[in-house]
Amino acid sequence: MDNNFKAYNETAEILKALAHPVRLCIVRGLVQKGKCNVSYMQDCLELPQSTVSQHLQKLRTMGIVETDRQGLEIFYSVKDERIKKIINLFLEEA
């Protein structure tokens, strides 16, 4: 039961991280586009870069997104295939 409970806790934390409209929008965009940088997301979301960066940091800490540095730019992408499935399940028609 202990291992199951740990798995439930981890899943609940991931779902909590996704349960914010901005983070959900970021992850959906990454699932659709594959990868992009903060500037692109900032333009799409019409939010300050600092706000987008805070949300990305939360997603990165939770293991939902990963980074790839290309020169001076950092590109983000969805790390966990389960997240892609969740996003596609809930937002495929949105």
CSV table of C-alpha atoms in Angstrom, one decimal:
chain,number,residue,atom,x,y,z
A,1,MET,CA,0.0,0.0,0.0
A,2,ASP,CA,2.9,2.3,0.7
A,3,ASN,CA,4.2,2.3,-2.9
A,4,ASN,CA,0.7,2.9,-4.2
A,5,PHE,CA,0.2,5.8,-1.9
A,6,LYS,CA,3.5,7.3,-3.1
A,7,ALA,CA,2.4,7.0,-6.7
A,8,TYR,CA,-1.0,8.6,-5.9
A,9,ASN,CA,0.8,11.5,-4.2
A,10,GLU,CA,3.1,12.0,-7.2
A,11,THR,CA,0.2,11.9,-9.6
A,12,ALA,CA,-1.9,14.3,-7.5
A,13,GLU,CA,1.1,16.8,-7.4
A,14,ILE,CA,1.4,16.6,-11.2
A,15,LEU,CA,-2.4,17.2,-11.6
A,16,LYS,CA,-2.2,20.1,-9.2
A,17,ALA,CA,0.6,21.6,-11.3
A,18,LEU,CA,-1.5,21.3,-14.4
A,19,ALA,CA,-4.6,22.6,-12.7
A,20,HIS,CA,-3.8,26.3,-13.5
A,21,PRO,CA,-5.1,27.8,-16.7
A,22,VAL,CA,-1.8,29.4,-17.7
A,23,ARG,CA,0.2,26.2,-17.1
A,24,LEU,CA,-2.5,24.1,-18.9
A,25,CYS,CA,-2.2,26.5,-21.8
A,26,ILE,CA,1.6,26.3,-21.9
A,27,VAL,CA,1.6,22.6,-21.8
A,28,ARG,CA,-1.1,22.3,-24.5
A,29,GLY,CA,0.9,24.7,-26.7
A,30,LEU,CA,4.0,22.6,-26.2
A,31,VAL,CA,2.2,19.4,-27.0
A,32,GLN,CA,0.9,20.9,-30.2
A,33,LYS,CA,4.1,22.7,-31.3
A,34,GLY,CA,6.7,20.3,-29.9
A,35,LYS,CA,9.0,22.8,-28.4
A,36,CYS,CA,9.4,26.6,-28.1
A,37,ASN,CA,11.1,29.3,-26.2
A,38,VAL,CA,9.7,31.7,-23.5
A,39,SER,CA,9.5,34.6,-26.0
A,40,TYR,CA,7.1,32.7,-28.2
A,41,MET,CA,5.0,31.6,-25.3
A,42,GLN,CA,4.9,35.1,-23.9
A,43,ASP,CA,3.6,36.4,-27.3
A,44,CYS,CA,0.9,33.7,-27.5
A,45,LEU,CA,-0.2,34.1,-23.9
A,46,GLU,CA,0.1,37.9,-23.9
A,47,LEU,CA,1.7,37.7,-20.4
A,48,PRO,CA,4.9,39.2,-19.1
A,49,GLN,CA,8.0,37.0,-19.5
A,50,SER,CA,8.5,36.8,-15.8
A,51,THR,CA,5.0,35.3,-15.3
A,52,VAL,CA,5.6,32.7,-18.1
A,53,SER,CA,9.0,31.9,-16.6
A,54,GLN,CA,7.5,31.3,-13.2
A,55,HIS,CA,5.0,28.9,-14.6
A,56,LEU,CA,7.6,27.1,-16.6
A,57,GLN,CA,9.8,26.7,-13.5
A,58,LYS,CA,6.9,25.0,-11.7
A,59,LEU,CA,6.3,22.7,-14.7
A,60,ARG,CA,10.0,21.9,-14.9
A,61,THR,CA,10.3,21.2,-11.1
A,62,MET,CA,7.4,18.8,-11.4
A,63,GLY,CA,9.1,17.0,-14.3
A,64,ILE,CA,6.4,17.9,-16.8
A,65,VAL,CA,8.6,19.9,-19.1
A,66,GLU,CA,12.3,19.8,-20.0
A,67,THR,CA,14.7,22.2,-21.5
A,68,ASP,CA,17.1,22.2,-24.4
A,69,ARG,CA,19.7,25.0,-24.7
A,70,GLN,CA,20.5,26.0,-28.2
A,71,GLY,CA,23.1,28.8,-28.1
A,72,LEU,CA,21.6,31.6,-25.9
A,73,GLU,CA,18.0,30.3,-26.2
A,74,ILE,CA,16.3,27.7,-24.1
A,75,PHE,CA,13.6,25.7,-25.7
A,76,TYR,CA,10.9,23.9,-23.6
A,77,SER,CA,9.1,20.6,-24.5
A,78,VAL,CA,6.9,18.2,-22.7
A,79,LYS,CA,9.0,15.5,-21.0
A,80,ASP,CA,6.4,13.0,-19.9
A,81,GLU,CA,4.4,11.1,-22.5
A,82,ARG,CA,1.6,10.6,-19.9
A,83,ILE,CA,1.1,14.4,-19.8
A,84,LYS,CA,0.7,14.4,-23.6
A,85,LYS,CA,-2.0,11.8,-23.3
A,86,ILE,CA,-3.8,13.8,-20.6
A,87,ILE,CA,-3.7,17.0,-22.6
A,88,ASN,CA,-4.9,15.3,-25.8
A,89,LEU,CA,-7.7,13.6,-23.8
A,90,PHE,CA,-9.0,16.7,-22.2
A,91,LEU,CA,-8.2,19.4,-24.8
A,92,GLU,CA,-8.1,17.8,-28.2
A,93,GLU,CA,-11.3,19.6,-29.2
A,94,ALA,CA,-10.7,22.8,-27.3
